[in-house]
mmCIF file of N, CA and C in Angstrom:
data_model
loop_
_atom_site.group_PDB
_atom_site.id
_atom_site.type_symbol
_atom_site.label_atom_id
_atom_site.label_comp_id
_atom_site.label_asym_id
_atom_site.label_seq_id
_atom_site.Cartn_x
_atom_site.Cartn_y
_atom_site.Cartn_z
ATOM 1 N N MET A 1 -54.296 66.158 29.498
ATOM 2 C CA MET A 1 -53.360 67.133 29.838
ATOM 3 C C MET A 1 -52.078 66.259 30.040
ATOM 4 N N THR A 2 -50.899 66.899 29.452
ATOM 5 C CA THR A 2 -49.611 66.175 29.448
ATOM 6 C C THR A 2 -48.765 66.664 30.734
ATOM 7 N N ALA A 3 -47.927 65.784 31.063
ATOM 8 C CA ALA A 3 -47.197 66.020 32.231
ATOM 9 C C ALA A 3 -46.026 66.960 31.740
ATOM 10 N N PRO A 4 -45.614 67.727 32.683
ATOM 11 C CA PRO A 4 -44.470 68.730 32.366
ATOM 12 C C PRO A 4 -43.176 67.900 32.076
ATOM 13 N N THR A 5 -42.283 68.509 31.115
ATOM 14 C CA THR A 5 -41.067 67.885 30.839
ATOM 15 C C THR A 5 -40.181 68.055 31.864
ATOM 16 N N PRO A 6 -39.398 66.995 32.322
ATOM 17 C CA PRO A 6 -38.418 67.094 33.366
ATOM 18 C C PRO A 6 -37.336 68.073 32.896
ATOM 19 N N ARG A 7 -36.895 68.877 33.856
ATOM 20 C CA ARG A 7 -35.866 69.945 33.521
ATOM 21 C C ARG A 7 -34.603 69.653 34.431
ATOM 22 N N GLN A 8 -33.426 70.174 33.995
ATOM 23 C CA GLN A 8 -32.191 70.096 34.713
ATOM 24 C C GLN A 8 -31.683 71.601 34.862
ATOM 25 N N MET A 9 -30.964 71.782 35.951
ATOM 26 C CA MET A 9 -30.346 73.155 36.064
ATOM 27 C C MET A 9 -28.834 72.875 35.884
ATOM 28 N N LEU A 10 -28.215 73.461 34.800
ATOM 29 C CA LEU A 10 -26.883 73.315 34.501
ATOM 30 C C LEU A 10 -26.105 74.605 34.994
ATOM 31 N N VAL A 11 -25.034 74.305 35.748
ATOM 32 C CA VAL A 11 -24.238 75.454 36.327
ATOM 33 C C VAL A 11 -22.781 75.215 35.798
ATOM 34 N N ALA A 12 -22.304 76.254 35.043
ATOM 35 C CA ALA A 12 -20.954 76.177 34.474
ATOM 36 C C ALA A 12 -20.103 77.441 34.970
ATOM 37 N N ASP A 13 -18.982 77.181 35.469
ATOM 38 C CA ASP A 13 -18.017 78.232 35.804
ATOM 39 C C ASP A 13 -16.972 78.393 34.839
ATOM 40 N N PHE A 14 -16.669 79.542 34.393
ATOM 41 C CA PHE A 14 -15.724 79.784 33.258
ATOM 42 C C PHE A 14 -14.870 80.998 33.564
ATOM 43 N N ARG A 15 -13.646 80.987 32.954
ATOM 44 C CA ARG A 15 -12.821 82.183 33.122
ATOM 45 C C ARG A 15 -13.289 83.330 32.411
ATOM 46 N N ASP A 16 -13.272 84.526 33.060
ATOM 47 C CA ASP A 16 -13.821 85.746 32.442
ATOM 48 C C ASP A 16 -12.737 86.357 31.433
ATOM 49 N N ARG A 17 -12.616 85.785 30.346
ATOM 50 C CA ARG A 17 -11.711 86.313 29.280
ATOM 51 C C ARG A 17 -12.514 86.723 28.050
ATOM 52 N N PRO A 18 -11.904 87.590 27.188
ATOM 53 C CA PRO A 18 -12.608 87.948 25.925
ATOM 54 C C PRO A 18 -12.910 86.676 25.089
ATOM 55 N N GLY A 19 -14.134 86.657 24.668
ATOM 56 C CA GLY A 19 -14.611 85.537 23.720
ATOM 57 C C GLY A 19 -15.114 84.231 24.550
ATOM 58 N N THR A 20 -14.824 84.111 25.785
ATOM 59 C CA THR A 20 -15.241 82.810 26.381
ATOM 60 C C THR A 20 -16.823 82.767 26.444
ATOM 61 N N LEU A 21 -17.479 83.682 26.816
ATOM 62 C CA LEU A 21 -18.918 83.708 26.840
ATOM 63 C C LEU A 21 -19.459 83.419 25.468
ATOM 64 N N TYR A 22 -18.925 84.030 24.427
ATOM 65 C CA TYR A 22 -19.281 83.724 23.066
ATOM 66 C C TYR A 22 -19.165 82.335 22.724
ATOM 67 N N ARG A 23 -18.128 81.669 23.063
ATOM 68 C CA ARG A 23 -17.832 80.241 22.882
ATOM 69 C C ARG A 23 -18.816 79.255 23.606
ATOM 70 N N VAL A 24 -19.154 79.654 24.787
ATOM 71 C CA VAL A 24 -20.083 78.837 25.685
ATOM 72 C C VAL A 24 -21.436 78.935 25.121
ATOM 73 N N VAL A 25 -21.913 80.136 24.878
ATOM 74 C CA VAL A 25 -23.237 80.321 24.171
ATOM 75 C C VAL A 25 -23.335 79.751 22.872
ATOM 76 N N GLY A 26 -22.221 79.754 22.096
ATOM 77 C CA GLY A 26 -22.117 79.176 20.777
ATOM 78 C C GLY A 26 -22.401 77.614 20.803
ATOM 79 N N VAL A 27 -21.873 76.973 21.758
ATOM 80 C CA VAL A 27 -22.178 75.571 21.933
ATOM 81 C C VAL A 27 -23.747 75.272 22.090
ATOM 82 N N ILE A 28 -24.277 76.078 22.860
ATOM 83 C CA ILE A 28 -25.773 76.072 23.100
ATOM 84 C C ILE A 28 -26.557 76.349 21.820
ATOM 85 N N ARG A 29 -26.144 77.351 21.132
ATOM 86 C CA ARG A 29 -26.781 77.794 19.931
ATOM 87 C C ARG A 29 -26.559 76.702 18.770
ATOM 88 N N ARG A 30 -25.400 76.233 18.582
ATOM 89 C CA ARG A 30 -25.123 75.384 17.408
ATOM 90 C C ARG A 30 -25.990 74.037 17.631
ATOM 91 N N HIS A 31 -26.156 73.590 18.801
ATOM 92 C CA HIS A 31 -26.897 72.232 18.927
ATOM 93 C C HIS A 31 -28.331 72.589 19.102
ATOM 94 N N GLY A 32 -28.803 73.770 19.202
ATOM 95 C CA GLY A 32 -30.263 74.106 19.193
ATOM 96 C C GLY A 32 -30.923 73.664 20.449
ATOM 97 N N TYR A 33 -30.261 73.780 21.603
ATOM 98 C CA TYR A 33 -30.860 73.375 22.920
ATOM 99 C C TYR A 33 -31.896 74.577 23.244
ATOM 100 N N ASN A 34 -33.015 74.019 23.757
ATOM 101 C CA ASN A 34 -34.051 75.090 24.197
ATOM 102 C C ASN A 34 -33.806 75.450 25.567
ATOM 103 N N ILE A 35 -33.537 76.644 25.808
ATOM 104 C CA ILE A 35 -33.145 77.261 27.069
ATOM 105 C C ILE A 35 -34.531 77.812 27.706
ATOM 106 N N GLU A 36 -34.809 77.420 28.917
ATOM 107 C CA GLU A 36 -36.085 77.881 29.664
ATOM 108 C C GLU A 36 -35.605 79.137 30.410
ATOM 109 N N HIS A 37 -34.349 79.096 30.970
ATOM 110 C CA HIS A 37 -33.859 80.265 31.804
ATOM 111 C C HIS A 37 -32.366 80.315 31.613
ATOM 112 N N LEU A 38 -31.799 81.457 31.511
ATOM 113 C CA LEU A 38 -30.394 81.673 31.393
ATOM 114 C C LEU A 38 -29.936 82.831 32.111
ATOM 115 N N SER A 39 -28.859 82.567 32.985
ATOM 116 C CA SER A 39 -28.371 83.684 33.805
ATOM 117 C C SER A 39 -26.843 83.651 33.797
ATOM 118 N N ILE A 40 -26.210 84.736 33.687
ATOM 119 C CA ILE A 40 -24.664 84.878 33.719
ATOM 120 C C ILE A 40 -24.318 85.870 34.727
ATOM 121 N N VAL A 41 -23.592 85.577 35.774
ATOM 122 C CA VAL A 41 -23.257 86.383 36.813
ATOM 123 C C VAL A 41 -21.860 86.185 37.220
ATOM 124 N N PRO A 42 -21.200 87.222 37.936
ATOM 125 C CA PRO A 42 -19.863 86.989 38.406
ATOM 126 C C PRO A 42 -19.888 85.822 39.425
ATOM 127 N N SER A 43 -18.741 85.063 39.382
ATOM 128 C CA SER A 43 -18.564 83.944 40.397
ATOM 129 C C SER A 43 -18.046 84.520 41.693
ATOM 130 N N GLU A 44 -18.065 83.656 42.669
ATOM 131 C CA GLU A 44 -17.417 84.279 43.978
ATOM 132 C C GLU A 44 -15.885 84.199 43.888
ATOM 133 N N ARG A 45 -15.315 83.501 42.812
ATOM 134 C CA ARG A 45 -13.983 83.713 42.528
ATOM 135 C C ARG A 45 -13.679 84.792 41.586
ATOM 136 N N ALA A 46 -12.664 85.590 41.924
ATOM 137 C CA ALA A 46 -12.297 86.774 41.054
ATOM 138 C C ALA A 46 -11.817 86.187 39.741
ATOM 139 N N GLY A 47 -12.340 86.860 38.681
ATOM 140 C CA GLY A 47 -11.856 86.549 37.315
ATOM 141 C C GLY A 47 -12.617 85.295 36.614
ATOM 142 N N TYR A 48 -13.776 85.041 37.292
ATOM 143 C CA TYR A 48 -14.624 83.920 36.805
ATOM 144 C C TYR A 48 -16.057 84.391 36.635
ATOM 145 N N ARG A 49 -16.715 83.699 35.785
ATOM 146 C CA ARG A 49 -18.244 83.916 35.616
ATOM 147 C C ARG A 49 -18.972 82.739 35.846
ATOM 148 N N ARG A 50 -20.199 82.725 36.224
ATOM 149 C CA ARG A 50 -21.105 81.545 36.439
ATOM 150 C C ARG A 50 -22.350 81.612 35.452
ATOM 151 N N LEU A 51 -22.456 80.594 34.652
ATOM 152 C CA LEU A 51 -23.655 80.465 33.802
ATOM 153 C C LEU A 51 -24.554 79.547 34.433
ATOM 154 N N THR A 52 -25.808 79.807 34.601
ATOM 155 C CA THR A 52 -26.876 78.985 35.005
ATOM 156 C C THR A 52 -27.847 78.852 34.003
ATOM 157 N N ALA A 53 -28.308 77.691 33.580
ATOM 158 C CA ALA A 53 -29.296 77.458 32.410
ATOM 159 C C ALA A 53 -30.201 76.289 32.964
ATOM 160 N N VAL A 54 -31.564 76.438 32.635
ATOM 161 C CA VAL A 54 -32.401 75.391 32.868
ATOM 162 C C VAL A 54 -32.898 74.894 31.463
ATOM 163 N N ILE A 55 -32.671 73.542 31.272
ATOM 164 C CA ILE A 55 -32.881 72.929 30.036
ATOM 165 C C ILE A 55 -33.602 71.638 30.210
ATOM 166 N N ALA A 56 -34.074 71.030 29.091
ATOM 167 C CA ALA A 56 -34.724 69.725 29.182
ATOM 168 C C ALA A 56 -33.721 68.695 29.734
ATOM 169 N N ALA A 57 -34.230 67.818 30.627
ATOM 170 C CA ALA A 57 -33.331 66.771 31.307
ATOM 171 C C ALA A 57 -32.577 65.989 30.298
ATOM 172 N N GLU A 58 -33.252 65.589 29.200
ATOM 173 C CA GLU A 58 -32.486 64.691 28.251
ATOM 174 C C GLU A 58 -31.284 65.290 27.624
ATOM 175 N N ASP A 59 -31.289 66.685 27.571
ATOM 176 C CA ASP A 59 -30.094 67.460 26.968
ATOM 177 C C ASP A 59 -29.077 67.755 27.937
ATOM 178 N N ALA A 60 -29.243 67.720 29.216
ATOM 179 C CA ALA A 60 -28.364 68.129 30.215
ATOM 180 C C ALA A 60 -27.058 67.522 30.238
ATOM 181 N N GLU A 61 -27.006 66.163 30.149
ATOM 182 C CA GLU A 61 -25.677 65.453 30.203
ATOM 183 C C GLU A 61 -24.868 65.760 28.911
ATOM 184 N N ARG A 62 -25.564 65.671 27.770
ATOM 185 C CA ARG A 62 -24.830 66.083 26.533
ATOM 186 C C ARG A 62 -24.247 67.373 26.580
ATOM 187 N N LEU A 63 -25.041 68.359 26.989
ATOM 188 C CA LEU A 63 -24.494 69.795 26.967
ATOM 189 C C LEU A 63 -23.309 69.905 28.029
ATOM 190 N N ALA A 64 -23.461 69.264 29.084
ATOM 191 C CA ALA A 64 -22.411 69.290 30.137
ATOM 192 C C ALA A 64 -21.105 68.800 29.523
ATOM 193 N N ARG A 65 -21.188 67.644 28.852
ATOM 194 C CA ARG A 65 -20.011 67.086 28.276
ATOM 195 C C ARG A 65 -19.346 67.966 27.120
ATOM 196 N N GLN A 66 -20.244 68.644 26.387
ATOM 197 C CA GLN A 66 -19.712 69.505 25.404
ATOM 198 C C GLN A 66 -19.074 70.780 26.035
ATOM 199 N N LEU A 67 -19.638 71.289 27.063
ATOM 200 C CA LEU A 67 -19.174 72.507 27.754
ATOM 201 C C LEU A 67 -17.762 72.150 28.384
ATOM 202 N N THR A 68 -17.674 71.058 28.954
ATOM 203 C CA THR A 68 -16.326 70.704 29.670
ATOM 204 C C THR A 68 -15.181 70.611 28.624
ATOM 205 N N ARG A 69 -15.411 70.487 27.333
ATOM 206 C CA ARG A 69 -14.400 70.372 26.297
ATOM 207 C C ARG A 69 -13.854 71.752 26.073
ATOM 208 N N LEU A 70 -14.510 72.842 26.374
ATOM 209 C CA LEU A 70 -14.012 74.133 26.172
ATOM 210 C C LEU A 70 -12.876 74.516 27.128
ATOM 211 N N VAL A 71 -11.742 75.073 26.633
ATOM 212 C CA VAL A 71 -10.629 75.409 27.393
ATOM 213 C C VAL A 71 -10.819 76.150 28.744
ATOM 214 N N ASP A 72 -11.620 77.279 28.581
ATOM 215 C CA ASP A 72 -11.888 78.187 29.703
ATOM 216 C C ASP A 72 -12.893 77.776 30.656
ATOM 217 N N VAL A 73 -13.672 76.688 30.464
ATOM 218 C CA VAL A 73 -14.670 76.210 31.358
ATOM 219 C C VAL A 73 -13.950 75.379 32.377
ATOM 220 N N VAL A 74 -14.247 75.712 33.702
ATOM 221 C CA VAL A 74 -13.362 75.003 34.785
ATOM 222 C C VAL A 74 -14.354 73.980 35.520
ATOM 223 N N SER A 75 -15.683 74.239 35.443
ATOM 224 C CA SER A 75 -16.572 73.068 35.963
ATOM 225 C C SER A 75 -17.962 73.297 35.424
ATOM 226 N N VAL A 76 -18.594 72.193 35.447
ATOM 227 C CA VAL A 76 -19.972 72.083 34.927
ATOM 228 C C VAL A 76 -20.658 71.016 35.799
ATOM 229 N N THR A 77 -21.893 71.411 36.397
ATOM 230 C CA THR A 77 -22.623 70.496 37.186
ATOM 231 C C THR A 77 -24.059 70.573 36.761
ATOM 232 N N ALA A 78 -24.818 69.462 36.882
ATOM 233 C CA ALA A 78 -26.288 69.489 36.577
ATOM 234 C C ALA A 78 -27.005 68.915 37.749
ATOM 235 N N SER A 79 -28.128 69.407 37.996
ATOM 236 C CA SER A 79 -28.943 68.932 39.078
ATOM 237 C C SER A 79 -30.456 69.037 38.725
ATOM 238 N N PRO A 80 -31.358 68.278 39.256
ATOM 239 C CA PRO A 80 -32.731 68.446 38.909
ATOM 240 C C PRO A 80 -33.239 69.861 39.232
ATOM 241 N N PHE A 81 -34.148 70.349 38.402
ATOM 242 C CA PHE A 81 -34.741 71.636 38.512
ATOM 243 C C PHE A 81 -36.129 71.398 39.079
ATOM 244 N N LEU A 82 -36.347 71.832 40.308
ATOM 245 C CA LEU A 82 -37.675 71.729 40.827
ATOM 246 C C LEU A 82 -38.346 73.028 41.041
ATOM 247 N N ARG A 83 -39.486 73.170 40.307
ATOM 248 C CA ARG A 83 -40.184 74.463 40.342
ATOM 249 C C ARG A 83 -41.002 74.471 41.617
ATOM 250 N N SER A 84 -41.084 75.609 42.289
ATOM 251 C CA SER A 84 -41.763 75.743 43.522
ATOM 252 C C SER A 84 -43.239 76.181 43.196
#
């Protein structure tokens, strides 16, 4: 039996403007990251959205760097994903 692959939870806050979600998801799609879970909800700040994705730990840092390059992304954080 193999050990489960370590996962990271990536949280990105971005401005809620036309086309921003398309560009954020486009980064994920172009690089072929395998997403275990994806959620997009309004942020507690008006005019912003929050994307939460669970991905393989080895991809988290690279994806975080790529997302921070997008103009409307204001913050990206990664933390270990612990399944209960």
